[in-house]
Structure formats: C-alpha cells, structure tokens
C-alpha cells in the first residue's frame, strides 16, 4: 500500500502517512524565497490532498511549531507531526490502599479503544489484586463509554476496587441493672412545683438482687487492602470484672452477672459494683438535698437549716445540726451541737423527736431548743443553754440519742425513753 501524500510546491512542503504506523510526517525543502508562515488552512489543505482528515490524527502542537520555525528559517526538515494515540488507562491506589481507581484517557485519531487486556495490565502494574468491582470493569470497556471518550475527548475516572476494612473489637462495658445515686434529681409535685431539696430517696437493694452485667470485649476482625496486604483489627480492651469486697458476688450460674451479697445502696463503678451500707457526706445542704436511706449516714460537717435526714440505721454528724430534722432507726450522734430557733417553756417545744426503744447516751456539744425522743418512755428535762447566736428549731427521732453536754437549768427539752 502506497503511503498517502500531499504537496504544496509553492511552500516546498509535503505531508505523508506511514503505512505501518499510521504516523503523519511533514517534509520541507528550502525555497529560493522564504515562504510566508504556514496558516492552519494551508496545513488542512495539505492533509486533504493526502486523503487524510485532521480529526483522524493526533497532531502534536510542539512538533508543528518546530515545522513552522524551520520554514521561517528556510531550513530543510523531515518531522513526525503525530499519529494515532490509543486509549490509555492509568490505575491508582489510595494512600491506605483501601480503594483503587482507573482514569481512562481517550484515544486520538485512529488510536485504539480501551481493551480489557490493557485495563488488566494497568491494574497489575499498580499491584491491584483483589476487591474488584465487576460492574465498573465492564463499564470501562463498554461501547457506550468508548463512544463518549471519542466524542468528548475528556478523560473518565472510575473506582474499580475496594479493600476489606479491618473491624476493631468492642471494649468491654458494664450494663447497670439498678438505679444508682446519679439518678437522683429534683422532684415535681402535683401542682407542678419543683423542690430542689427533695431529690428523691437514695436507691436501695436487697441481697441477691442483680447489680450489673459485664459484656466482655470482642476480638478485632482483620481486613485486606486492594493490594492484598493484611490489616489487623484492634482487639477490644477488657475489664477486670470481679467483686470489690464482700458486699457483692458473682452469680454462681453466670460469671458475667454481679449480684448483691447484702442490702444497701448500689454503687456502680468502672470495674463492677458494690453495696454501700453507710453514706458519707461532707455536709448536708442544698447540694445533697434531703437524705432518705435504708442504711446509715455519716456527715463530716454540718447539717444546714431546713434539711432532713431519715434513715433506718445510725446517723453520725461531726459538725453542727441547726434547725434540721433527723430521724433514725438506730443511734444519732451529733458532735458539734444542736441549735433550734426559739426557747420553749413547758410543753411548748419544737417538733423534734426520736423513735425506737433502748439506746445509749454520750456527751458531745450543747443542745438548744431541741425536742428529743427515744424509745417509748418519756421524761422531762429542764435545762439552759449557753448560746452565741439566735436559736433555731431542730428535731430528732431515734432509737437512741447521743446528745450534747454543757446543759444548764432553764431550757425546756423533752426526752422520751433512755437518753
């Protein structure tokens, strides 16, 4: 087959196509008179003389510029201007190797469309070996996409493979099965009023009641990248789930269930739970709200005016009780003294009492304008207080009362039972 050629004798320029490669070549022969610069219309006419369409060939702009320069200098040259360009797939892999994609550059001129073999070769060159999306691979070599590439001459990109993500294990966690102290909140009465001192009773549980369930950590599941690299999943962190003390135990039939071994207030913490029989407070006030508990209470500081403490066990106050109500099923010990709001004469005393039977007495701070009741037998005591501030009303109700010392004749206090 003879190569197609086109010649413009006035310019000294000829164009030809190589039969084997399909490349376009241009030859320039120096002229007696330097020709005018090559115009696009003149070059297109040369191509048509050779029976060639410009749109069928990818002419390289840089080589065409070199040809124009040779003609302006009137220098002989024989240059390859371009030729067919096949569709070119460029495969890429993400930084974490969890996805792979392909960008297909369109063919130019009489270049070949993308083939499955060319696509597979590009993927092998990028070390993509697994996680292929068959629909994407088929779409890249479809006739519709080939036509789109030729018409638009715009590259098309597509994700063709996904890796298998590693799955981290779940850390062990605890499921509380009882209400805890954190559930206390201001109560709303029937009229819709909120009492910020009334936070509800402290939770109480009985022996044998389930406290918390342990959910063990799970193992991580490994994954694979698109290049075949193994990615390990992190195992979940475990919790040392065991009884903190003798107040709790593991269920004999379920090692992941912790139950109470005694009655009291349940406390759930990061490694399990335990039962508290004695509540400890720095002081009792608006921060704590009223205290109602089926065990005992110890207050390091004072019990502020207007506060209530009602328990089935003992109450021990290290500071002062001022115009407060304390009711205990056991003993009450006040180390800092008890102050009421007013003095009383005869039976006109504040409503301060303690209920129960036998008790003990002890000596601590002074008692002022307080009504004390212990057990079921009563007797009157007349006393006078040394006061340094206005008196307030305080009431106590207990099986046994441990009062303050320093009493002097003159103040009315009623004692029922043994003090």
CSV table of C-alpha atoms in Angstrom, one decimal:
chain,number,residue,atom,x,y,z
A,1,UNK,CA,0.0,0.0,0.0
A,2,UNK,CA,1.4,3.3,-1.1
A,3,UNK,CA,1.5,6.0,1.6
A,4,UNK,CA,-0.8,8.9,1.2
A,5,UNK,CA,1.0,12.2,0.4
A,6,UNK,CA,0.1,15.8,-0.2
A,7,UNK,CA,2.4,18.6,-1.6
A,8,UNK,CA,2.3,22.4,-1.8
A,9,UNK,CA,5.0,23.3,-4.3
A,10,UNK,CA,4.8,27.0,-3.5
A,11,UNK,CA,5.6,26.3,0.1
A,12,UNK,CA,8.0,23.4,-0.6
A,13,UNK,CA,6.0,21.3,2.0
A,14,UNK,CA,4.7,17.8,1.6
A,15,UNK,CA,2.7,15.6,4.1
A,16,UNK,CA,2.6,11.8,4.1
A,17,UNK,CA,1.3,8.9,6.2
A,18,UNK,CA,3.4,6.0,7.2
A,19,UNK,CA,1.5,2.8,6.2
A,20,UNK,CA,2.9,0.6,9.0
A,21,UNK,CA,2.5,3.0,11.9
A,22,UNK,CA,-0.1,5.5,10.7
A,23,UNK,CA,2.1,8.4,11.7
A,24,UNK,CA,2.0,11.7,9.9
A,25,UNK,CA,5.3,13.1,8.6
A,26,UNK,CA,6.0,16.5,7.0
A,27,UNK,CA,9.0,17.3,4.7
A,28,UNK,CA,10.1,20.9,4.0
A,29,UNK,CA,12.6,21.7,1.1
A,30,UNK,CA,14.2,25.2,1.2
A,31,UNK,CA,12.9,27.6,-1.3
A,32,UNK,CA,14.6,30.5,-3.2
A,33,UNK,CA,12.2,32.9,-1.4
A,34,UNK,CA,11.4,32.3,2.2
A,35,UNK,CA,7.7,31.3,2.3
A,36,UNK,CA,5.1,33.0,4.4
A,37,UNK,CA,4.3,31.4,7.8
A,38,UNK,CA,2.2,28.3,7.5
A,39,UNK,CA,-1.5,29.0,8.0
A,40,UNK,CA,-3.9,26.4,9.6
A,41,UNK,CA,-6.0,26.4,6.3
A,42,UNK,CA,-2.9,25.6,4.3
A,43,UNK,CA,-2.0,22.7,6.5
A,44,UNK,CA,-5.5,21.3,6.4
A,45,UNK,CA,-5.4,21.6,2.6
A,46,UNK,CA,-2.2,19.5,2.5
A,47,UNK,CA,-3.8,16.8,4.7
A,48,UNK,CA,-6.8,16.7,2.4
A,49,UNK,CA,-4.5,16.4,-0.7
A,50,UNK,CA,-3.1,13.3,1.0
A,51,UNK,CA,-6.6,12.0,1.6
A,52,UNK,CA,-6.3,12.5,5.4
A,53,UNK,CA,-8.6,14.1,7.9
A,54,UNK,CA,-7.1,16.2,10.6
A,55,UNK,CA,-9.6,14.9,13.1
A,56,UNK,CA,-8.3,11.3,12.5
A,57,UNK,CA,-4.8,12.1,13.7
A,58,UNK,CA,-3.3,13.5,16.8
A,59,UNK,CA,-1.0,16.3,15.6
A,60,UNK,CA,1.5,17.3,18.3
A,61,UNK,CA,1.5,21.1,18.7
A,62,UNK,CA,5.1,21.2,19.7
A,63,UNK,CA,6.2,19.4,16.5
A,64,UNK,CA,4.0,21.5,14.3
A,65,UNK,CA,5.6,24.6,15.9
A,66,UNK,CA,9.1,23.2,15.0
A,67,UNK,CA,8.0,22.8,11.4
A,68,UNK,CA,6.8,26.4,11.2
A,69,UNK,CA,10.2,27.5,12.7
A,70,UNK,CA,12.1,25.5,10.0
A,71,UNK,CA,10.1,27.1,7.3
A,72,UNK,CA,10.7,30.6,8.6
A,73,UNK,CA,14.4,29.9,8.7
A,74,UNK,CA,14.2,28.3,5.3
A,75,UNK,CA,15.8,25.1,6.6
A,76,UNK,CA,15.2,21.6,5.4
A,77,UNK,CA,13.5,19.2,7.8
A,78,UNK,CA,11.6,15.9,7.9
A,79,UNK,CA,9.4,15.7,11.1
A,80,UNK,CA,6.9,13.3,12.6
A,81,UNK,CA,3.9,15.5,13.4
A,82,UNK,CA,2.0,12.9,15.2
A,83,UNK,CA,-0.1,9.8,14.8
A,84,UNK,CA,-2.8,7.7,16.3
A,85,UNK,CA,-3.0,7.6,20.1
A,86,UNK,CA,-4.6,4.6,21.8
A,87,UNK,CA,-6.9,5.0,24.8
A,88,UNK,CA,-4.6,4.9,27.9
A,89,UNK,CA,-5.7,3.6,31.4
A,90,UNK,CA,-3.9,5.0,34.4
A,91,UNK,CA,-4.6,2.9,37.6
A,92,UNK,CA,-4.1,4.5,41.0
A,93,UNK,CA,-4.3,3.2,44.6
A,94,UNK,CA,-5.3,5.4,47.7
A,95,UNK,CA,-2.8,6.1,50.4
A,96,UNK,CA,-4.3,3.5,52.7
A,97,UNK,CA,-4.6,1.0,49.9
A,98,UNK,CA,-8.3,0.5,50.6
A,99,UNK,CA,-9.5,1.6,47.1
A,100,UNK,CA,-8.3,1.6,43.6
A,101,UNK,CA,-9.4,3.5,40.6
A,102,UNK,CA,-8.7,4.0,36.9
A,103,UNK,CA,-8.6,7.1,34.8
A,104,UNK,CA,-9.1,6.4,31.0
A,105,UNK,CA,-7.6,8.9,28.6
A,106,UNK,CA,-9.5,9.0,25.3
A,107,UNK,CA,-7.9,7.7,22.0
A,108,UNK,CA,-6.9,10.2,19.4
A,109,UNK,CA,-7.0,9.9,15.7
A,110,UNK,CA,-7.1,6.3,14.6
A,111,UNK,CA,-6.0,5.2,18.1
A,112,UNK,CA,-7.5,2.0,19.5
A,113,UNK,CA,-10.2,2.0,22.1
A,114,UNK,CA,-9.6,0.6,25.6
A,115,UNK,CA,-9.5,-3.2,25.8
A,116,UNK,CA,-9.9,-5.5,28.7
A,117,UNK,CA,-6.3,-6.7,28.3
A,118,UNK,CA,-5.0,-3.1,28.5
A,119,UNK,CA,-7.1,-2.4,31.6
A,120,UNK,CA,-6.0,-5.6,33.4
A,121,UNK,CA,-2.4,-4.8,32.6
A,122,UNK,CA,-2.7,-1.3,34.1
A,123,UNK,CA,-4.2,-2.8,37.3
A,124,UNK,CA,-1.4,-5.4,37.6
A,125,UNK,CA,1.1,-2.7,37.2
A,126,UNK,CA,-0.5,-0.8,40.1
A,127,UNK,CA,-0.5,-4.1,42.2
A,128,UNK,CA,-4.3,-4.2,42.5
A,129,UNK,CA,-5.1,-7.9,43.1
A,130,UNK,CA,-8.4,-8.1,45.0
A,131,UNK,CA,-11.7,-6.4,45.8
A,132,UNK,CA,-12.6,-5.7,42.1
A,133,UNK,CA,-16.0,-4.2,41.2
A,134,UNK,CA,-17.0,-6.2,38.1
A,135,UNK,CA,-19.7,-3.7,37.1
A,136,UNK,CA,-17.1,-0.9,36.9
A,137,UNK,CA,-14.6,-3.0,34.9
A,138,UNK,CA,-17.3,-3.9,32.4
A,139,UNK,CA,-18.4,-0.3,32.1
A,140,UNK,CA,-14.9,1.0,31.3
A,141,UNK,CA,-14.7,-1.3,28.3
A,142,UNK,CA,-18.3,-0.8,27.1
A,143,UNK,CA,-19.2,0.6,23.7
A,144,UNK,CA,-21.1,3.5,25.3
A,145,UNK,CA,-18.1,4.7,27.2
A,146,UNK,CA,-15.8,4.3,24.2
A,147,UNK,CA,-18.2,6.5,22.2
A,148,UNK,CA,-18.3,9.1,25.0
A,149,UNK,CA,-14.5,9.2,25.1
A,150,UNK,CA,-14.1,9.8,21.4
A,151,UNK,CA,-16.8,12.4,21.2
A,152,UNK,CA,-15.8,14.5,24.3
A,153,UNK,CA,-12.1,13.8,24.4
A,154,UNK,CA,-12.4,14.1,28.2
A,155,UNK,CA,-10.8,11.5,30.5
A,156,UNK,CA,-13.2,9.4,32.6
A,157,UNK,CA,-12.3,8.1,36.1
A,158,UNK,CA,-14.0,5.3,38.0
A,159,UNK,CA,-13.4,3.3,41.2
A,160,UNK,CA,-12.8,-0.3,40.3
A,161,UNK,CA,-11.8,-2.0,43.6
A,162,UNK,CA,-12.5,-1.7,47.4
A,163,UNK,CA,-10.4,-3.2,50.1
A,164,UNK,CA,-11.9,-5.1,53.1
A,165,UNK,CA,-11.7,-2.8,56.1
A,166,UNK,CA,-10.5,-4.2,59.4
A,167,UNK,CA,-13.1,-4.1,62.2
A,168,UNK,CA,-11.9,-3.2,65.7
A,169,UNK,CA,-13.2,-5.1,68.6
A,170,UNK,CA,-15.6,-3.6,71.1
A,171,UNK,CA,-14.3,-2.7,74.5
A,172,UNK,CA,-15.8,-4.5,77.5
A,173,UNK,CA,-18.6,-2.5,79.1
A,174,UNK,CA,-20.9,-2.7,82.1
A,175,UNK,CA,-24.7,-2.6,81.9
A,176,UNK,CA,-26.2,-1.3,85.2
A,177,UNK,CA,-29.3,-3.2,86.2
A,178,UNK,CA,-30.3,-1.0,89.1
A,179,UNK,CA,-30.9,2.7,89.7
A,180,UNK,CA,-27.9,4.5,91.2
A,181,UNK,CA,-27.3,7.7,93.1
A,182,UNK,CA,-26.7,9.6,89.8
A,183,UNK,CA,-30.4,9.1,89.0
A,184,UNK,CA,-31.5,11.5,91.9
A,185,UNK,CA,-33.0,14.7,90.6
A,186,UNK,CA,-35.4,17.5,91.9
A,187,UNK,CA,-38.9,16.2,92.3
A,188,UNK,CA,-42.0,17.9,90.9
A,189,UNK,CA,-45.2,17.8,93.0
A,190,UNK,CA,-48.8,17.5,91.7
A,191,UNK,CA,-49.0,21.3,91.4
A,192,UNK,CA,-46.0,21.4,89.1
A,193,UNK,CA,-43.7,23.0,91.7
A,194,UNK,CA,-40.1,21.9,91.8
A,195,UNK,CA,-38.5,21.2,95.2
A,196,UNK,CA,-34.7,21.5,94.8
A,197,UNK,CA,-34.1,20.0,98.2
A,198,UNK,CA,-36.3,16.9,97.5
A,199,UNK,CA,-34.2,14.8,95.2
A,200,UNK,CA,-35.9,11.5,96.0
A,201,UNK,CA,-34.8,8.6,98.1
A,202,UNK,CA,-31.4,7.0,97.8
A,203,UNK,CA,-31.6,3.7,95.9
A,204,UNK,CA,-31.8,0.6,98.0
A,205,UNK,CA,-31.4,-3.0,97.0
A,206,UNK,CA,-31.7,-6.4,98.8
A,207,UNK,CA,-29.2,-9.2,99.0
A,208,UNK,CA,-29.4,-11.4,95.9
A,209,UNK,CA,-30.5,-8.6,93.6
A,210,UNK,CA,-28.7,-8.3,90.2
A,211,UNK,CA,-26.5,-5.1,90.1
A,212,UNK,CA,-24.6,-5.0,86.9
A,213,UNK,CA,-23.9,-7.2,83.8
A,214,UNK,CA,-20.5,-7.5,82.3
A,215,UNK,CA,-20.3,-7.5,78.5
A,216,UNK,CA,-16.9,-8.9,77.5
A,217,UNK,CA,-14.6,-7.3,74.9
A,218,UNK,CA,-14.8,-8.7,71.4
A,219,UNK,CA,-11.8,-9.6,69.1
A,220,UNK,CA,-11.0,-7.5,66.1
A,221,UNK,CA,-11.5,-8.8,62.6
A,222,UNK,CA,-8.6,-8.5,60.1
A,223,UNK,CA,-9.1,-6.9,56.7
A,224,UNK,CA,-7.3,-6.8,53.3
A,225,UNK,CA,-6.2,-4.0,51.1
A,226,UNK,CA,-6.7,-4.0,47.3
A,227,UNK,CA,-3.0,-4.9,47.1
A,228,UNK,CA,-3.5,-7.9,49.3
A,229,UNK,CA,-1.9,-6.6,52.4
A,230,UNK,CA,-3.3,-7.9,55.7
A,231,UNK,CA,-4.7,-5.2,58.1
A,232,UNK,CA,-5.2,-6.3,61.7
A,233,UNK,CA,-8.2,-5.2,63.7
A,234,UNK,CA,-7.7,-4.0,67.3
A,235,UNK,CA,-9.0,-6.2,70.0
A,236,UNK,CA,-11.3,-4.6,72.5
A,237,UNK,CA,-10.0,-3.8,75.9
A,238,UNK,CA,-11.2,-6.0,78.7
A,239,UNK,CA,-12.3,-5.1,82.2
A,240,UNK,CA,-11.2,-6.9,85.3
A,241,UNK,CA,-14.7,-7.9,86.5
A,242,UNK,CA,-14.6,-9.3,90.0
A,243,UNK,CA,-16.1,-8.4,93.4
A,244,UNK,CA,-14.6,-5.4,95.1
A,245,UNK,CA,-15.5,-6.6,98.6
A,246,UNK,CA,-17.8,-8.9,100.4
A,247,UNK,CA,-20.9,-6.8,99.7
A,248,UNK,CA,-21.2,-8.3,96.2
A,249,UNK,CA,-20.5,-11.7,94.5
A,250,UNK,CA,-20.6,-13.2,91.0
A,251,UNK,CA,-23.7,-15.2,90.1
A,252,UNK,CA,-22.8,-18.9,90.5
A,253,UNK,CA,-24.6,-19.6,87.2
A,254,UNK,CA,-23.4,-16.6,85.3
A,255,UNK,CA,-19.8,-15.2,85.7
A,256,UNK,CA,-20.8,-12.1,83.9
A,257,UNK,CA,-23.5,-11.1,86.3
A,258,UNK,CA,-22.7,-9.4,89.7
A,259,UNK,CA,-25.3,-9.6,92.5
A,260,UNK,CA,-25.6,-8.1,95.9
A,261,UNK,CA,-24.5,-10.1,98.9
A,262,UNK,CA,-26.0,-7.7,101.3
A,263,UNK,CA,-28.7,-5.0,101.4
A,264,UNK,CA,-27.8,-1.3,101.0
A,265,UNK,CA,-27.2,1.3,98.3
A,266,UNK,CA,-25.8,0.1,95.0
A,267,UNK,CA,-22.7,1.8,93.6
A,268,UNK,CA,-21.6,1.1,90.0
A,269,UNK,CA,-18.1,2.0,89.1
A,270,UNK,CA,-15.7,1.3,86.2
A,271,UNK,CA,-14.9,-2.4,87.1
A,272,UNK,CA,-18.2,-3.6,88.6
A,273,UNK,CA,-20.3,-2.6,91.6
A,274,UNK,CA,-20.5,-2.8,95.4
A,275,UNK,CA,-23.1,-2.2,98.1
A,276,UNK,CA,-22.7,0.8,100.5
A,277,UNK,CA,-24.4,0.4,103.9
A,278,UNK,CA,-23.2,3.8,105.1
A,279,UNK,CA,-23.5,7.1,103.1
A,280,UNK,CA,-20.7,9.6,103.7
A,281,UNK,CA,-21.2,13.4,103.1
A,282,UNK,CA,-19.0,16.4,103.7
A,283,UNK,CA,-22.2,18.2,104.8
A,284,UNK,CA,-25.9,18.1,104.2
A,285,UNK,CA,-27.4,21.0,102.3
A,286,UNK,CA,-28.8,22.1,99.0
A,287,UNK,CA,-26.1,20.2,97.2
A,288,UNK,CA,-27.2,16.8,98.6
A,289,UNK,CA,-30.9,17.5,99.1
A,290,UNK,CA,-32.9,15.7,101.8
A,291,UNK,CA,-31.4,12.3,102.8
A,292,UNK,CA,-33.6,9.2,102.9
A,293,UNK,CA,-31.8,5.9,103.1
A,294,UNK,CA,-32.4,2.4,104.4
A,295,UNK,CA,-28.9,2.3,105.9
A,296,UNK,CA,-26.7,4.6,108.0
A,297,UNK,CA,-25.4,8.2,107.3
A,298,UNK,CA,-22.2,9.9,108.4
A,299,UNK,CA,-21.9,13.7,107.9
A,300,UNK,CA,-18.4,15.1,108.4
A,301,UNK,CA,-19.5,18.7,108.7
A,302,UNK,CA,-22.8,20.4,109.5
A,303,UNK,CA,-26.5,19.7,108.7
A,304,UNK,CA,-27.8,23.0,107.3
A,305,UNK,CA,-31.1,24.6,108.3
A,306,UNK,CA,-34.2,23.1,106.8
A,307,UNK,CA,-32.6,19.8,105.8
A,308,UNK,CA,-34.0,16.4,106.6
A,309,UNK,CA,-32.2,13.1,107.3
A,310,UNK,CA,-34.4,10.0,107.6
A,311,UNK,CA,-32.6,6.6,107.8
A,312,UNK,CA,-33.2,3.1,109.2
A,313,UNK,CA,-29.7,2.9,110.5
A,314,UNK,CA,-27.5,5.3,112.5
A,315,UNK,CA,-26.8,9.0,112.0
A,316,UNK,CA,-23.4,10.5,112.9
A,317,UNK,CA,-22.8,14.2,112.5
A,318,UNK,CA,-19.4,15.6,113.1
A,319,UNK,CA,-20.5,19.2,113.0
A,320,UNK,CA,-23.5,21.3,114.0
A,321,UNK,CA,-27.2,20.5,113.4
A,322,UNK,CA,-29.2,23.7,113.0
A,323,UNK,CA,-32.9,23.8,112.6
A,324,UNK,CA,-32.9,20.4,110.9
A,325,UNK,CA,-35.0,17.2,111.1
A,326,UNK,CA,-33.1,13.9,111.8
A,327,UNK,CA,-34.9,10.6,112.1
A,328,UNK,CA,-33.0,7.3,112.6
A,329,UNK,CA,-33.9,3.7,113.3
A,330,UNK,CA,-30.6,3.4,115.2
A,331,UNK,CA,-28.4,5.9,117.1
A,332,UNK,CA,-27.9,9.6,116.4
A,333,UNK,CA,-24.6,11.2,117.3
A,334,UNK,CA,-24.1,14.9,117.0
A,335,UNK,CA,-20.6,16.0,117.9
A,336,UNK,CA,-20.9,19.8,117.2
A,337,UNK,CA,-24.2,20.5,119.0
A,338,UNK,CA,-27.8,21.1,118.2
A,339,UNK,CA,-29.4,24.5,117.8
A,340,UNK,CA,-33.1,25.4,117.4
A,341,UNK,CA,-34.8,28.6,116.5
A,342,UNK,CA,-36.5,29.5,119.8
A,343,UNK,CA,-36.7,28.7,123.5
A,344,UNK,CA,-39.6,26.8,124.9
A,345,UNK,CA,-41.5,26.7,128.2
A,346,UNK,CA,-43.5,23.7,129.4
A,347,UNK,CA,-44.9,21.7,126.6
A,348,UNK,CA,-44.4,24.4,124.0
A,349,UNK,CA,-41.4,22.8,122.4
A,350,UNK,CA,-40.3,22.3,118.7
A,351,UNK,CA,-41.4,19.1,116.9
A,352,UNK,CA,-38.1,17.2,117.5
A,353,UNK,CA,-38.3,13.5,118.3
A,354,UNK,CA,-36.7,10.1,118.0
A,355,UNK,CA,-38.5,6.8,117.8
A,356,UNK,CA,-37.4,3.3,118.9
A,357,UNK,CA,-36.6,1.5,122.1
A,358,UNK,CA,-33.4,1.1,124.0
A,359,UNK,CA,-30.5,3.4,123.4
A,360,UNK,CA,-27.3,4.8,124.8
A,361,UNK,CA,-26.2,8.3,125.7
A,362,UNK,CA,-22.9,10.1,125.3
A,363,UNK,CA,-21.6,13.6,125.7
A,364,UNK,CA,-20.7,16.0,122.9
A,365,UNK,CA,-21.8,19.6,122.2
A,366,UNK,CA,-24.6,21.8,123.6
A,367,UNK,CA,-28.3,21.3,122.9
A,368,UNK,CA,-30.6,24.4,122.4
A,369,UNK,CA,-34.3,24.4,121.8
A,370,UNK,CA,-34.4,20.8,120.5
A,371,UNK,CA,-37.1,18.2,121.0
A,372,UNK,CA,-35.6,14.8,121.6
A,373,UNK,CA,-37.5,11.5,121.6
A,374,UNK,CA,-36.1,8.0,122.0
A,375,UNK,CA,-38.0,4.8,122.7
A,376,UNK,CA,-41.5,4.7,124.1
A,377,UNK,CA,-41.0,6.0,127.7
A,378,UNK,CA,-40.7,9.7,128.3
A,379,UNK,CA,-39.4,12.0,130.9
A,380,UNK,CA,-39.0,15.8,131.1
A,381,UNK,CA,-35.6,17.5,131.5
A,382,UNK,CA,-35.2,21.2,132.2
A,383,UNK,CA,-32.0,22.8,131.0
A,384,UNK,CA,-30.5,26.1,130.0
A,385,UNK,CA,-28.1,26.7,127.0
A,386,UNK,CA,-25.2,28.9,126.6
A,387,UNK,CA,-26.0,30.5,123.2
A,388,UNK,CA,-23.8,32.6,121.0
A,389,UNK,CA,-26.3,33.0,118.1
A,390,UNK,CA,-30.1,33.1,117.6
A,391,UNK,CA,-31.6,29.7,118.4
A,392,UNK,CA,-33.5,27.6,115.8
A,393,UNK,CA,-35.7,24.5,115.9
A,394,UNK,CA,-34.3,21.1,115.5
A,395,UNK,CA,-36.0,17.7,115.8
A,396,UNK,CA,-34.6,14.2,116.3
A,397,UNK,CA,-36.3,10.8,116.2
A,398,UNK,CA,-34.2,7.8,117.0
A,399,UNK,CA,-34.0,4.5,119.0
A,400,UNK,CA,-31.1,6.0,120.9
A,401,UNK,CA,-29.8,9.5,121.1
A,402,UNK,CA,-26.3,10.7,121.8
A,403,UNK,CA,-26.8,14.3,122.9
A,404,UNK,CA,-24.5,17.2,123.6
A,405,UNK,CA,-23.2,18.2,127.0
A,406,UNK,CA,-23.0,21.5,128.7
A,407,UNK,CA,-26.7,21.8,129.8
A,408,UNK,CA,-27.8,24.3,132.4
A,409,UNK,CA,-31.2,24.6,134.1
A,410,UNK,CA,-33.7,26.8,132.4
A,411,UNK,CA,-34.3,25.4,128.8
A,412,UNK,CA,-37.1,23.0,128.1
A,413,UNK,CA,-36.2,19.7,126.5
A,414,UNK,CA,-38.4,16.6,126.5
A,415,UNK,CA,-36.7,13.2,126.4
A,416,UNK,CA,-38.8,10.1,125.7
A,417,UNK,CA,-37.1,6.8,126.6
A,418,UNK,CA,-33.5,6.4,127.6
A,419,UNK,CA,-31.1,9.2,126.9
